[in-house]
Every structure is written in structure tokens, then in C-alpha cells.
JSON list of C-alpha atoms in Angstrom, two decimals:
[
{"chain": "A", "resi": 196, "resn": "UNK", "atom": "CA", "xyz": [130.47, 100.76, 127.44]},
{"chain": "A", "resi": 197, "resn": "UNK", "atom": "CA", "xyz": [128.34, 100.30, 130.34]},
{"chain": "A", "resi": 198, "resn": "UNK", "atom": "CA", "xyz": [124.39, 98.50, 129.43]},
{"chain": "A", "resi": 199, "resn": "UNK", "atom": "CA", "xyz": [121.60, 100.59, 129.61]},
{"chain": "A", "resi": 200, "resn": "UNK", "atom": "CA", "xyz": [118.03, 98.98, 131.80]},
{"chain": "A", "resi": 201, "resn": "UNK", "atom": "CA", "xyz": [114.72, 100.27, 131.69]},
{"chain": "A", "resi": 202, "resn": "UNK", "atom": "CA", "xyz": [115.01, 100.19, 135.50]},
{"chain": "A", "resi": 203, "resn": "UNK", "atom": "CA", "xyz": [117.86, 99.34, 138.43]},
{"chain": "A", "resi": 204, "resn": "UNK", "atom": "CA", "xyz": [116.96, 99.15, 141.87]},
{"chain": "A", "resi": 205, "resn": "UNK", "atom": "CA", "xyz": [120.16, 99.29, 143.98]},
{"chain": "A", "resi": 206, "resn": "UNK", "atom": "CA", "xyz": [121.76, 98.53, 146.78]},
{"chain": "A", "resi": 207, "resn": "UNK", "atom": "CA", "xyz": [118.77, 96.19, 148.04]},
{"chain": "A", "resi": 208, "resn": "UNK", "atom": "CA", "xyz": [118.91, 93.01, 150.09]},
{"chain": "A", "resi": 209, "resn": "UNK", "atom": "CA", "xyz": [117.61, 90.12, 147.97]},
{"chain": "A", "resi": 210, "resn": "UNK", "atom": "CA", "xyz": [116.20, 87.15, 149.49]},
{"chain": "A", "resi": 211, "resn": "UNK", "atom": "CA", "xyz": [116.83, 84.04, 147.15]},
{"chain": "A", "resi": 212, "resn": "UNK", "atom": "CA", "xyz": [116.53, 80.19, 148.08]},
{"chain": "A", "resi": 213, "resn": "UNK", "atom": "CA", "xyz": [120.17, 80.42, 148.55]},
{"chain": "A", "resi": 214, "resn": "UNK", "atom": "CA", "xyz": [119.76, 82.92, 151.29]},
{"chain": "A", "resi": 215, "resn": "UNK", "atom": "CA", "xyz": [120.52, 86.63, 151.64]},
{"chain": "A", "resi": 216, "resn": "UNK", "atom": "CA", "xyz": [122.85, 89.28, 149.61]},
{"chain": "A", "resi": 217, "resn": "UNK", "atom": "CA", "xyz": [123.02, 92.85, 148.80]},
{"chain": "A", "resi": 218, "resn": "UNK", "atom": "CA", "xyz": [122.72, 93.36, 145.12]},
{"chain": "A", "resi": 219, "resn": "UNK", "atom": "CA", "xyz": [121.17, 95.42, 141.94]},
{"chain": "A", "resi": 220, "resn": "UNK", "atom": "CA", "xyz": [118.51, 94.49, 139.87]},
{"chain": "A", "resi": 221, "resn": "UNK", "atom": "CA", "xyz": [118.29, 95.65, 136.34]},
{"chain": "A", "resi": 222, "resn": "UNK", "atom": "CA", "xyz": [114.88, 95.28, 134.74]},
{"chain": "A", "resi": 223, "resn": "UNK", "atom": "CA", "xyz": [114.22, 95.62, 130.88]},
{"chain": "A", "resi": 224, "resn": "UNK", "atom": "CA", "xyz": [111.34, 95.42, 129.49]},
{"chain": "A", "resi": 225, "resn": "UNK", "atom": "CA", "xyz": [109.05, 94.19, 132.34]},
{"chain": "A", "resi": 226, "resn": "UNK", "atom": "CA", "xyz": [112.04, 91.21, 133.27]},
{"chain": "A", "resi": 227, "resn": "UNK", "atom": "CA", "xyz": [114.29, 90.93, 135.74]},
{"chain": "A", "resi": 228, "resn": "UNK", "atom": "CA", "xyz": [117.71, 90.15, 133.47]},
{"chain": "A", "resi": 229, "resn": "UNK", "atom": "CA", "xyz": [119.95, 90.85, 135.86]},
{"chain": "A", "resi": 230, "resn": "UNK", "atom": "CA", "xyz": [121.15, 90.72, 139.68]},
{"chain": "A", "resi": 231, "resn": "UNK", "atom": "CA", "xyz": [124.52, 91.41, 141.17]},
{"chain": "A", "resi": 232, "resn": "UNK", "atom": "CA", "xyz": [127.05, 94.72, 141.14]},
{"chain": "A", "resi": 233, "resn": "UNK", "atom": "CA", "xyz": [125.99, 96.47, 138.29]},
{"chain": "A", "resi": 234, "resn": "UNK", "atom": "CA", "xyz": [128.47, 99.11, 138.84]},
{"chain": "A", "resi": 235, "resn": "UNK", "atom": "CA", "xyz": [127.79, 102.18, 136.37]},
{"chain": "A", "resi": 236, "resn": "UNK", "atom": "CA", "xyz": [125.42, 100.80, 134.49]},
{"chain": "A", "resi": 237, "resn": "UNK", "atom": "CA", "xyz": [122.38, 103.19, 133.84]},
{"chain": "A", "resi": 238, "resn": "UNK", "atom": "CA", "xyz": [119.00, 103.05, 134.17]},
{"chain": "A", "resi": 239, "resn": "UNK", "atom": "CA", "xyz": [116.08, 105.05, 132.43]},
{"chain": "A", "resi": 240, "resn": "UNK", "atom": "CA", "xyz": [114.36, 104.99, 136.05]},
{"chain": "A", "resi": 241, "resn": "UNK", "atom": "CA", "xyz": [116.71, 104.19, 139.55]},
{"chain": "A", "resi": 242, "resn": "UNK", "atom": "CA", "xyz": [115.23, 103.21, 142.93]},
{"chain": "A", "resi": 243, "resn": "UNK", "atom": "CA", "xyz": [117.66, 102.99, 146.11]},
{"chain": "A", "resi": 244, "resn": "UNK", "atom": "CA", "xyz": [116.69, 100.33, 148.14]},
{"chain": "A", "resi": 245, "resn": "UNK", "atom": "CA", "xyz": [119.19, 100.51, 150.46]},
{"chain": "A", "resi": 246, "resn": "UNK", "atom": "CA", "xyz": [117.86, 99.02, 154.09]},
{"chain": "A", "resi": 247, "resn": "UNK", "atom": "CA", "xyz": [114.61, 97.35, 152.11]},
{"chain": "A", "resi": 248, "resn": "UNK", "atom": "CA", "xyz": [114.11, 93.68, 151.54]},
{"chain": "A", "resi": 249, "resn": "UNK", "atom": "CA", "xyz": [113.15, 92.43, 147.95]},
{"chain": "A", "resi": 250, "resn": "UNK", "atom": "CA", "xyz": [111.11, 89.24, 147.91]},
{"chain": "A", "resi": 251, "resn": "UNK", "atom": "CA", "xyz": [110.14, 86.87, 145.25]},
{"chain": "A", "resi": 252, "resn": "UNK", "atom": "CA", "xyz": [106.29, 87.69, 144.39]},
{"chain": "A", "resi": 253, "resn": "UNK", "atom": "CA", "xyz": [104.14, 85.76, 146.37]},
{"chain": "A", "resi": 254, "resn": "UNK", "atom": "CA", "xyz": [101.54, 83.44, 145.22]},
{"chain": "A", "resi": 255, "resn": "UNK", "atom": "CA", "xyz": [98.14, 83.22, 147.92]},
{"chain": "A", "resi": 256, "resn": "UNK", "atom": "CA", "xyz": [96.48, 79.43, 147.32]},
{"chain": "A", "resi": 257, "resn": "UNK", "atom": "CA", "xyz": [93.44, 80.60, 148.99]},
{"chain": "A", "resi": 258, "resn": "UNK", "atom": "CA", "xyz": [91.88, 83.57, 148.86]},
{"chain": "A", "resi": 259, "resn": "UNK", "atom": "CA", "xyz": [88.15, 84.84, 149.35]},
{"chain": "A", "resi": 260, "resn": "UNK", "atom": "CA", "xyz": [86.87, 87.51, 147.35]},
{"chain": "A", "resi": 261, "resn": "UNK", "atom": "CA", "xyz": [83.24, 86.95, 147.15]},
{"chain": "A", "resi": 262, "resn": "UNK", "atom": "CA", "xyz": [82.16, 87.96, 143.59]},
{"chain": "A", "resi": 263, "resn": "UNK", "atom": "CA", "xyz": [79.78, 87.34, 142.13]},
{"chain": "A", "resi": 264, "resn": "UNK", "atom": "CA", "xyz": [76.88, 87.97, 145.23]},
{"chain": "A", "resi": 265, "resn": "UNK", "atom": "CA", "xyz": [78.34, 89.23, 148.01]},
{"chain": "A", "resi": 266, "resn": "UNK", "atom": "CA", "xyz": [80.82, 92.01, 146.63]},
{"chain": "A", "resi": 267, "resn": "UNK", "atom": "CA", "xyz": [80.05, 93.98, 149.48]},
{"chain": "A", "resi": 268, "resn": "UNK", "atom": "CA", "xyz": [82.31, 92.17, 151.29]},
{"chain": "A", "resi": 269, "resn": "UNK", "atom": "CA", "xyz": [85.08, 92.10, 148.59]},
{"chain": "A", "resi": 270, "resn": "UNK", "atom": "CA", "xyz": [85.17, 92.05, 144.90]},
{"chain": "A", "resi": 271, "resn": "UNK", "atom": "CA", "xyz": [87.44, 90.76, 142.09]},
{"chain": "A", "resi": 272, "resn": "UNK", "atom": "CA", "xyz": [88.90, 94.54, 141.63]},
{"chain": "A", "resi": 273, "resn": "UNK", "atom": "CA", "xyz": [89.73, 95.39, 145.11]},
{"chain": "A", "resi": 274, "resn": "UNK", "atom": "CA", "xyz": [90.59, 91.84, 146.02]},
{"chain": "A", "resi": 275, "resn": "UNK", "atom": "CA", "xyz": [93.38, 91.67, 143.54]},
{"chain": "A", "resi": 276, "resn": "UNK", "atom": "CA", "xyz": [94.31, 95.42, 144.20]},
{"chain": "A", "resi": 277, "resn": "UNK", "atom": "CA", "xyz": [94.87, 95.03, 147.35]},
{"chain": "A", "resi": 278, "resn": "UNK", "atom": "CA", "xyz": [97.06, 91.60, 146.68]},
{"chain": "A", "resi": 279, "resn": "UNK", "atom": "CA", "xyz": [99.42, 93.25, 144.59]},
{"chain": "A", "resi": 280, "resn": "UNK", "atom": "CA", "xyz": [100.01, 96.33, 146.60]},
{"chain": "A", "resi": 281, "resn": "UNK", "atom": "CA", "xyz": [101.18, 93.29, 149.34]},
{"chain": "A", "resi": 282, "resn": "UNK", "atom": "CA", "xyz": [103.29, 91.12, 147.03]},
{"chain": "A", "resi": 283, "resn": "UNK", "atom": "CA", "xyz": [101.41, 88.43, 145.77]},
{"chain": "A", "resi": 284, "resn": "UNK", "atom": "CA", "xyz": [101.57, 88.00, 141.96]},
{"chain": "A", "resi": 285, "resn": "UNK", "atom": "CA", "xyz": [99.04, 85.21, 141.74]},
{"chain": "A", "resi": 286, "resn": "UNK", "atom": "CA", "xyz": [96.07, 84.48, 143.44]},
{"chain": "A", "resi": 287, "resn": "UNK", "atom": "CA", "xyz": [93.43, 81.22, 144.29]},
{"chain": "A", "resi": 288, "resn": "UNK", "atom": "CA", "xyz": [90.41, 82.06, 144.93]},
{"chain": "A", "resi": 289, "resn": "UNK", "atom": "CA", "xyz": [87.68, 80.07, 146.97]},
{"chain": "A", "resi": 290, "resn": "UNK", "atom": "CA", "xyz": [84.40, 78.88, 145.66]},
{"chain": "A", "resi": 291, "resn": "UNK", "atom": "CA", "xyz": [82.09, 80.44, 148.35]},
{"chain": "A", "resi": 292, "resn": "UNK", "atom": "CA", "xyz": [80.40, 83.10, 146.25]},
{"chain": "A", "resi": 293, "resn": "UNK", "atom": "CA", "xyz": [76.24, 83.17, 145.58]},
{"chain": "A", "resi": 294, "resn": "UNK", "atom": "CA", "xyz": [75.80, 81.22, 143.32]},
{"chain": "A", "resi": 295, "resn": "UNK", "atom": "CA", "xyz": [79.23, 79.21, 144.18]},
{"chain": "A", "resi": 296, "resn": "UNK", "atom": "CA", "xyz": [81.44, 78.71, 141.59]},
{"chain": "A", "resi": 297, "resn": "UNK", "atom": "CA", "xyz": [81.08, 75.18, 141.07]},
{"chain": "A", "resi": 298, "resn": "UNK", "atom": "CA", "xyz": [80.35, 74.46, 136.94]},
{"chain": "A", "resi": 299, "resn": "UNK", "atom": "CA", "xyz": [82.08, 75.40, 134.00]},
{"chain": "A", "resi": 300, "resn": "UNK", "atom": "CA", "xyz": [79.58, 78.05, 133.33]},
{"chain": "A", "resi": 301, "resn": "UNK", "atom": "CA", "xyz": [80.32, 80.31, 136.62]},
{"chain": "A", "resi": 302, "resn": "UNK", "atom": "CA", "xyz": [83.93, 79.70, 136.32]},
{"chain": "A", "resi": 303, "resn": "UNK", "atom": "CA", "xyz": [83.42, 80.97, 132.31]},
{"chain": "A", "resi": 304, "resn": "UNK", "atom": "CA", "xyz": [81.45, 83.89, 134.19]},
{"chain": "A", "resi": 305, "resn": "UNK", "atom": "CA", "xyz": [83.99, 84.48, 136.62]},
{"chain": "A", "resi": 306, "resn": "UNK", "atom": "CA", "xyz": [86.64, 84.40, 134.26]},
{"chain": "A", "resi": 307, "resn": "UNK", "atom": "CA", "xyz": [85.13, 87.08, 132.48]},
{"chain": "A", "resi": 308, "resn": "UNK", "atom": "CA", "xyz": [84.27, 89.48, 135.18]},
{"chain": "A", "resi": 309, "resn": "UNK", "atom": "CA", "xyz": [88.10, 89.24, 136.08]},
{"chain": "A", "resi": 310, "resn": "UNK", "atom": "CA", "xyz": [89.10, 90.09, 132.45]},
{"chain": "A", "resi": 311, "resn": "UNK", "atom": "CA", "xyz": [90.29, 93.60, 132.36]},
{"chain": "A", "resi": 312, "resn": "UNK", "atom": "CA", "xyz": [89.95, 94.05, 136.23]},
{"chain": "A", "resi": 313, "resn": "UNK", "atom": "CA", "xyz": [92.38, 91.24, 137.80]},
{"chain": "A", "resi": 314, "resn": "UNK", "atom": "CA", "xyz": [95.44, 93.55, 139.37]},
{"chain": "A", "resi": 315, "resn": "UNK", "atom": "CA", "xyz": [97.41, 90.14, 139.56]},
{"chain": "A", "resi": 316, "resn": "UNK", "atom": "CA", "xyz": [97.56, 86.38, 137.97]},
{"chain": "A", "resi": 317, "resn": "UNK", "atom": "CA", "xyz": [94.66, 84.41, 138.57]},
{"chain": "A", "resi": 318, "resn": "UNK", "atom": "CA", "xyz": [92.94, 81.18, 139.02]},
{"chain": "A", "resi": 319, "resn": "UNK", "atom": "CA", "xyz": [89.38, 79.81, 140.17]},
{"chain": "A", "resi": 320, "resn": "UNK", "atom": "CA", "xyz": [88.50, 76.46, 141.91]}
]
């Protein structure tokens, strides 16, 4: 009896610290759980990747998104948005914001302006 995934992307070429291979990835509930030939296994959803890369999600150390005080530049929201739809799963930002975030009270405030609006994983120097 073949498994059943929430998702399996196929025929994509992984890039792993031990270098390069065309494989499947079968995803259940939100976690990779498997890579290699999954054969006929079945998946609620299927992607064919065939002739696309898969990376490991990228984590940016330093990023600039200018909230709170100069958001129209960039703000938490579109910042992070815009992060995930390039890869990165985690983010750093900079303290160069008006006021800069520099106490425990603006990173409390800028903690909470990110709640409920971060796309990815974040931190705050």
C-alpha cells in the first residue's frame, strides 16, 4: 500500500550540503518527511518540478525595512512579503528606523507591529 502526503513535488533537483540529486519531496502536514523516489505514492496536491532547483530556505542577517518612521520606504508587511516570495524563511532586521530600535521598549513595539503581519521568521537587533 503506497503512503499518502499532503503534498509531493517531483522530479526536482535538490540542492543539499552533500551536493546535487533529482528527487521527490513528500510534505505532510507543513514538514518535509520525506526525499528520494517516492514511486506511486500519492499526494492530495502534486507539483512537477522537473528542470527547477529546490533550495533550502534562506535566512537574510541583515535586512532594512524601516518601520516604524519611514515606512514609505518599506514596511514590516511588504518587507517580509517580498522575502518570502524570494526564499528567505527568516529575516534580521537593522536598527535604522525613527526612533531606532535601540531599548527594550521599541523592540517590545516592534515586536508587536510584526505580530500578525510578519510573512516570514523574524528577529530585531
Amino acid at each position: 500500500m503506497s503512503q499518502t502526503y499532503d503534498l509531493i513535488l517531483r522530479h526536482g533537483t535538490i540542492v543539499t550540503p552533500n551536493g546535487r540529486e533529482r528527487a521527490d519531496i513528500a510534505v505532510r502536514d507543513s514538514r518535509i518527511i520525506m526525499i528520494g523516489d517516492l514511486g506511486q505514492a500519492a499526494g492530495a496536491e502534486e507539483m512537477d518540478l522537473r528542470g527547477l532547483t529546490v533550495l533550502p530556505g534562506v535566512i537574510d542577517t541583515q535586512v532594512h525595512f524601516r518601520e516604524p518612521g519611514l515606512e514609505h520606504k518599506e514596511d514590516l508587511a511588504s518587507g517580509t512579503a517580498a522575502a518570502a516570495q524570494g526564499g528567505v524563511v527568516a529575516i534580521f532586521e537593522m536598527p535604522n528606523t525613527k526612533p531606532s530600535t535601540t531599548t527594550a521598549d521599541a523592540i517590545a513595539d516592534k515586536l508587536e507591529r510584526a505580530r500578525g503581519r510578519a510573512w516570514v521568521d523574524h528577529a530585531f537587533f
